[in-house]
Structures are given as C-alpha cells and as structure tokens.
Coordinates of C-alpha atoms and ligand atoms in Angstrom, one line a residue:
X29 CA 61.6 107.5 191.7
X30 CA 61.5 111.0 192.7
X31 CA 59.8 111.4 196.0
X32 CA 59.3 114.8 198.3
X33 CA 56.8 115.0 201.4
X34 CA 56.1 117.8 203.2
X35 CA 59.8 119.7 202.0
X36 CA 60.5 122.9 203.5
X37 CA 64.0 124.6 202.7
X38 CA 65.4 127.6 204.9
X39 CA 68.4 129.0 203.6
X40 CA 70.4 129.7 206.7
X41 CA 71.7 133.2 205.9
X42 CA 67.9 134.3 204.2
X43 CA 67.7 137.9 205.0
X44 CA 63.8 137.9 204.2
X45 CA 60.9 135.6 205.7
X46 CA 60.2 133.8 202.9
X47 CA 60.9 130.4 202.6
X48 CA 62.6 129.2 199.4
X49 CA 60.4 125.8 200.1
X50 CA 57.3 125.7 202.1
X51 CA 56.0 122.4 202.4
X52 CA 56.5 120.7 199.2
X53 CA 54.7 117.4 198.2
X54 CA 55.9 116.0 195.0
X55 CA 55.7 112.5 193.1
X56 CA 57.9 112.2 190.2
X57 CA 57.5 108.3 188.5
X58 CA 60.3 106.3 186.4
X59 CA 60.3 107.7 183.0
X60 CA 58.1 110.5 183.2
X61 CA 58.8 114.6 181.5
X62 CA 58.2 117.2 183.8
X63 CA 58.6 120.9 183.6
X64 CA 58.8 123.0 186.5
X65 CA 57.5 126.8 185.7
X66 CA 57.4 129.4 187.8
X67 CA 58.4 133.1 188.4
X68 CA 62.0 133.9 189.3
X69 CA 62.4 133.4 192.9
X70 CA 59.9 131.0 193.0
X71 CA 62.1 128.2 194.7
X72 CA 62.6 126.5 190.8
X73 CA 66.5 126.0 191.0
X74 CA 66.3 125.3 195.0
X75 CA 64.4 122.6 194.2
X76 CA 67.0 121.0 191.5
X77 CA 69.7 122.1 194.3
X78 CA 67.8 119.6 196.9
X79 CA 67.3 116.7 194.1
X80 CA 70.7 116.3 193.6
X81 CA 71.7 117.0 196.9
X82 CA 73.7 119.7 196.8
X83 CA 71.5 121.3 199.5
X84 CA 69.9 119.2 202.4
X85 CA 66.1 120.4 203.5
X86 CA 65.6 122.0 206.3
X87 CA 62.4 119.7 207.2
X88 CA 60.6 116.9 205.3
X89 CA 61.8 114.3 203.2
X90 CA 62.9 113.7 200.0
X91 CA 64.0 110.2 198.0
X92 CA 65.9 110.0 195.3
X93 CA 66.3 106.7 193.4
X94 CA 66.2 104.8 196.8
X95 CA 68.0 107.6 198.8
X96 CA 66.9 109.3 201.7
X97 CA 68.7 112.9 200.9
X98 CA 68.3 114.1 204.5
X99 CA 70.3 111.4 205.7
X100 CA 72.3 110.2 203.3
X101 CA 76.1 109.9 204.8
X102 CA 78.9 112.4 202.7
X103 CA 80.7 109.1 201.5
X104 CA 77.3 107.9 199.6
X105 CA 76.6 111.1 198.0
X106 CA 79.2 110.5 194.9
X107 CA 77.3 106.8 194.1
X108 CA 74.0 108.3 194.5
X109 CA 74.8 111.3 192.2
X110 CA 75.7 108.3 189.5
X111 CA 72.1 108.7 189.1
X112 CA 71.8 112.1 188.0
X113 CA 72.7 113.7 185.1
X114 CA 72.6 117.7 184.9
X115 CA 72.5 120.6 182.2
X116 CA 72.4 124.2 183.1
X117 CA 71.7 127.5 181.1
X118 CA 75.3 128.6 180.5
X119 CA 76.9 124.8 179.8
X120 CA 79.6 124.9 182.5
X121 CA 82.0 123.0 179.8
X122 CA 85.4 123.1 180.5
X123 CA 86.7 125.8 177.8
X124 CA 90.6 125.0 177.5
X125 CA 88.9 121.1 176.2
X126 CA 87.8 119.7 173.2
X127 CA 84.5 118.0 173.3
X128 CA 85.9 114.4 173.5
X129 CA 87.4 115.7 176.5
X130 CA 85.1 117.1 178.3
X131 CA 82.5 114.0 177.9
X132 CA 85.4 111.8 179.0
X133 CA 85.9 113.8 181.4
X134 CA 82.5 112.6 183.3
X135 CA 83.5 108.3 182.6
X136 CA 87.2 109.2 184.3
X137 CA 85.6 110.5 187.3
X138 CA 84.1 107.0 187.7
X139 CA 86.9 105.2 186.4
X140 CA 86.0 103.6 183.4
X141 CA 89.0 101.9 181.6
X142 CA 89.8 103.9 178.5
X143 CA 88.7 101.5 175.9
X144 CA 85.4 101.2 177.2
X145 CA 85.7 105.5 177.8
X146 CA 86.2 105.6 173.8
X147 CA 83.3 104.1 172.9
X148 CA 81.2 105.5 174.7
X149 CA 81.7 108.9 173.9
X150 CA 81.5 108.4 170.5
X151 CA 78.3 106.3 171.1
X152 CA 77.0 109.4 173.1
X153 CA 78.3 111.8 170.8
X154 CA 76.3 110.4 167.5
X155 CA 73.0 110.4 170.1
X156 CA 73.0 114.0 170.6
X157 CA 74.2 114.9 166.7
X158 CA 78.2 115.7 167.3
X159 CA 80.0 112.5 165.6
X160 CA 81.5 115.1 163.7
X161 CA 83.1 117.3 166.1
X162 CA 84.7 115.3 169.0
X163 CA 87.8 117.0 168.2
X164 CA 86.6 120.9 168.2
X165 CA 87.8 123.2 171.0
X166 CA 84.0 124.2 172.7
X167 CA 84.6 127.7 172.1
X168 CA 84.6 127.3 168.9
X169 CA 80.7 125.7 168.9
X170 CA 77.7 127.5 168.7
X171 CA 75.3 127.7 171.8
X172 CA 73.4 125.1 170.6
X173 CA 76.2 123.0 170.1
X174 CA 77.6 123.6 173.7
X175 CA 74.5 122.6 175.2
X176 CA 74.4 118.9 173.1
X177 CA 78.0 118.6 174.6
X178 CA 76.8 119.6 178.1
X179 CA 74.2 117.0 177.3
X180 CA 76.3 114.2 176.5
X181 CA 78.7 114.8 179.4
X182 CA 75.1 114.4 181.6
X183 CA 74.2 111.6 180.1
X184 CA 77.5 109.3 178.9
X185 CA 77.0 107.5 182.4
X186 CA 73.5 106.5 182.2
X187 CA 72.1 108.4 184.7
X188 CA 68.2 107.5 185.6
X189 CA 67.4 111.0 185.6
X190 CA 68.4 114.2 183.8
X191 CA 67.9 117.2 185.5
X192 CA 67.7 120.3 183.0
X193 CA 68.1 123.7 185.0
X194 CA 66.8 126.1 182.1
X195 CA 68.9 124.0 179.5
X196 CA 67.2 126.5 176.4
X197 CA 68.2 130.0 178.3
X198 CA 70.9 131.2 176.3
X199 CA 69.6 129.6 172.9
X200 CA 67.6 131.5 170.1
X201 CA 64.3 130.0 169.4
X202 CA 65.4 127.5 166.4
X203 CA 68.1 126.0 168.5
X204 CA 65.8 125.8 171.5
X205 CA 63.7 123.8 169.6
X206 CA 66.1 121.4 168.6
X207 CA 67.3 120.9 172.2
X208 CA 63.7 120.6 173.7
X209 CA 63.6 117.4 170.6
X210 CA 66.9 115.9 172.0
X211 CA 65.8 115.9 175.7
X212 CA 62.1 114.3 174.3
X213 CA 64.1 111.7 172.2
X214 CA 66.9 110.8 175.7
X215 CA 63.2 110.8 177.5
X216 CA 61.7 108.5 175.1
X217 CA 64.6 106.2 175.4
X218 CA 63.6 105.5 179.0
X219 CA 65.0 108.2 181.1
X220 CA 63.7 110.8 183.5
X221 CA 63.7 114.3 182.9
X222 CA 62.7 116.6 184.8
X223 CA 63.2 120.3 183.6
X224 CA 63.3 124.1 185.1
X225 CA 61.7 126.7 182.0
X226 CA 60.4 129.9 181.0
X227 CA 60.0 128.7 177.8
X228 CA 56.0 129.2 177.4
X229 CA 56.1 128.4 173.7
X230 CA 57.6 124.9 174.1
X231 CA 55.5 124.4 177.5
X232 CA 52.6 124.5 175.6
X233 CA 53.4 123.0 172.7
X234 CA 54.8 119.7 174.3
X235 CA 52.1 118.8 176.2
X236 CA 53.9 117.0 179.2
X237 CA 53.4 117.6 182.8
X238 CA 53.7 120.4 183.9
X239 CA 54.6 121.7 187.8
X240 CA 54.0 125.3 188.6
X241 CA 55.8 126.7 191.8
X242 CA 55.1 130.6 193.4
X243 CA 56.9 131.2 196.6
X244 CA 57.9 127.9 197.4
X245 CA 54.9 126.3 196.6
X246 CA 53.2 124.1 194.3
X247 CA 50.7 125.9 193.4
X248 CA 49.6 123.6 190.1
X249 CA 50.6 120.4 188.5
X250 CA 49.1 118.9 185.6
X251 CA 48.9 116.5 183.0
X252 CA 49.5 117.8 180.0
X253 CA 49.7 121.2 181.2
X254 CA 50.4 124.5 179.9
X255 CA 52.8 127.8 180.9
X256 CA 50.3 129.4 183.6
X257 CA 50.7 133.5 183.4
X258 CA 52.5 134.9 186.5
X259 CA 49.6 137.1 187.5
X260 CA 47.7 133.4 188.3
Ligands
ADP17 P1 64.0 130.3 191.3 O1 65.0 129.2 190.8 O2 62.6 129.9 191.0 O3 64.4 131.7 190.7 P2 65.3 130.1 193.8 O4 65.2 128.6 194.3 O5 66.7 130.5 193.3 O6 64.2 130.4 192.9 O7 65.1 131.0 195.1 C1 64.0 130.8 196.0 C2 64.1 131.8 197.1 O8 65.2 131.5 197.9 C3 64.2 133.3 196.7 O9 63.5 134.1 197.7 C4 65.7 133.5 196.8 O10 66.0 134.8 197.1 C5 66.1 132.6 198.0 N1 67.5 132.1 197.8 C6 68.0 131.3 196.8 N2 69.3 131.0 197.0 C7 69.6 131.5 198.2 C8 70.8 131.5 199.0 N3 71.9 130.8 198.6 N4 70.8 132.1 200.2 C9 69.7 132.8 200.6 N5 68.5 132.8 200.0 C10 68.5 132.2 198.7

C-alpha cells in the first residue's frame, strides 16, 4: 500500500548539510498501525509531507495506493489524495463553521449531492462520538472534541489511509487517550493509519509497529515496538 525505496529528500533552500531524508526504505501493508517516533528534526513530518504528496523526493521512489508520487502528473494529485485522510496537532478546522460544516465541507470538495452529504456526516459524526453537536460553533469544543471533528472531516470520504501528524499534541493525557482509542477503533475497521508521536506512554502501551527515524533515517522498526529514548 505504502511503498518507499531508497527516498532521499533535499529541501532546496536547506541551509545545513543534512538531509531531511537520507535513503529511506519503507513497507507499509493494507490495514496495518504504525507510529513514527523520532526526535524533532528527525525528518518525521517530511516524511507525511512526501506521502501525501505535498512534497516530491528529491531521489527514490515512493508509491502510494498505486501511485508513483515522483511522477504523478498535477491533474492526478486531487484523485490520488481521495486516498488520504489527514489530522494534525492544532486541528486546522475552519473556526467561523459549525461542525456539520466543516465535515461537509470535505464531501463538497468532491461533489457529493447533498442528500447523500447528509448522511454521511451524521453517519461519521456518531463514529467518532459527536451526534450530539453537529450544530456547535468549533470554538466552542474542547481540544478533544476539535480533534474528533478534524477526524471526521479526514475520514467522511473513506480514505484508505489516515495520516495522523501528532494528532494527541495539544491534548491532556485523558483526552489523548481517548483519541489514540478512536484512531485503533477507525484502524480496526479496516483502515490504514499511520501516525507521527512523542507520546511514549501510548507507544508503549499499544503495542503496534513502531518506526524510529534520527536524521533522516530509519534507524529501527519493529513489531510491537516501544518509544526508543533519544540518547539511542
Ligand atoms: P520532524 O518532523 O521529525 O521534526 P522535519 O521533517 O520537520 O522533522 O525536518 C527534517 C529536517 O529538514 C530538519 O533538519 C529540518 O530543519 C529540515 N526542514 C524541514 N522543513 C524544511 C524546509 N521547508 N526547508 C528547509 N529545511 C527544512
């Protein structure tokens, strides 16, 4: 599903000699859970950049679902992102929407007819615990809340694979926990996940694979890993 051989990523304007990639082999299978840990600067988030192709490698290859992202033409990149669902740390929800909105938001983009729109959301909404709240402002959630709605906007369209950029960051331990559930439950129900941490406490609790980068390399991956200390 998730495919990178020999990546290396230069970013153009780098000002130091380090390479934010450096040769990256990587084998990611349909319906696995995958953390990626790592120090900061570790090439973590340039890795989630080049999976959903907002960045192209410099060298190697990577395939996505099918899609060779080093060559994939401009005018394919919106169907192959169909694929991919995405979460970050601070939400990114738009604030002046409720939270019906702003999962819609993701099925208009594709042009689903309203009807179909409707259900959806709701059906999405109940999956991630907010039946209750389609019509609240999101600034008037709480973190953990924001995050289920960022979740259900990544997810309303089915995506193969959820990409989760340090989805707990901003959450107090309870909430992260209840979060880290939700994304084992959507993972459980068949899709892909494939998440950037610091969390050590629910690294090692969850027992999944688990990918640890330093200086743009892999420098660990195991089965049923744990949160490896930075001095490693
Ligand atoms: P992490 O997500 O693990 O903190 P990053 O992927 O953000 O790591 O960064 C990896 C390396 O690439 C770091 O040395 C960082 O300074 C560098 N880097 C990241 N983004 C850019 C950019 N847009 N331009 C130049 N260098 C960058």
């Amino acid at each position: 599903m998730i495919t990178l051989e020999n990546v290396t990523k230069i970013y153009p304007d780098s000002t130091n000699n380090v390479n934010a990639l450096n040769g990256v082999n990587l084998h990611i299978k349909k319906g696995e859970f995958v953390f990626i840990v790592g120090d900061s600067g570790s090439g973590k988030s340039t890795l989630i950049k080049l999976l959903m192709r907002e960045l192209k490698p410099t060298s190697g290859d990577i395939t996505v679902m099918g899609y060779n992202l080093g060559k994939i033409t401009h005018g394919k990149i919106p169907k192959f992102r169909r694929n991919i669902g995405i979460v970050f740390q601070d939400f990114r929800l738009l604030p002046d929407r409720n939270v019906y909105d702003n999962v819609a938001f993701a099925q208009h983009i594709i042009q689903v007819p309203g009807r179909i729109i409707r259900r959806n959301v709701q059906r999405i909404l109940a999956t991630v615990g907010l039946a209750g709240k389609y019509r609240s402002k999101v600034t008037q959630l709480s973190g953990g809340e924001q995050q289920r709605v960022a979740l259900a906007r990544a997810l309303v369209n089915k995506p193969a694979i959820l990409l989760a950029d340090e989805p707990t960051g901003n959450l107090d331990p309870n909430t992260s926990w209840e979060i880290m559930k939700l994304l084992d439950k959507i993972n459980a129900a068949g899709t892909t996940v494939v998440m950037v941490t610091h969390n050590r406490e629910i690294v090692n609790e969850m027992q999944k694979r688990v990918i640890t980068m330093k200086k743009g390399v892999i420098i660990d991956d195991a089965e049923k890993g744990v949160y490896i200390d930075e001095e490693y």
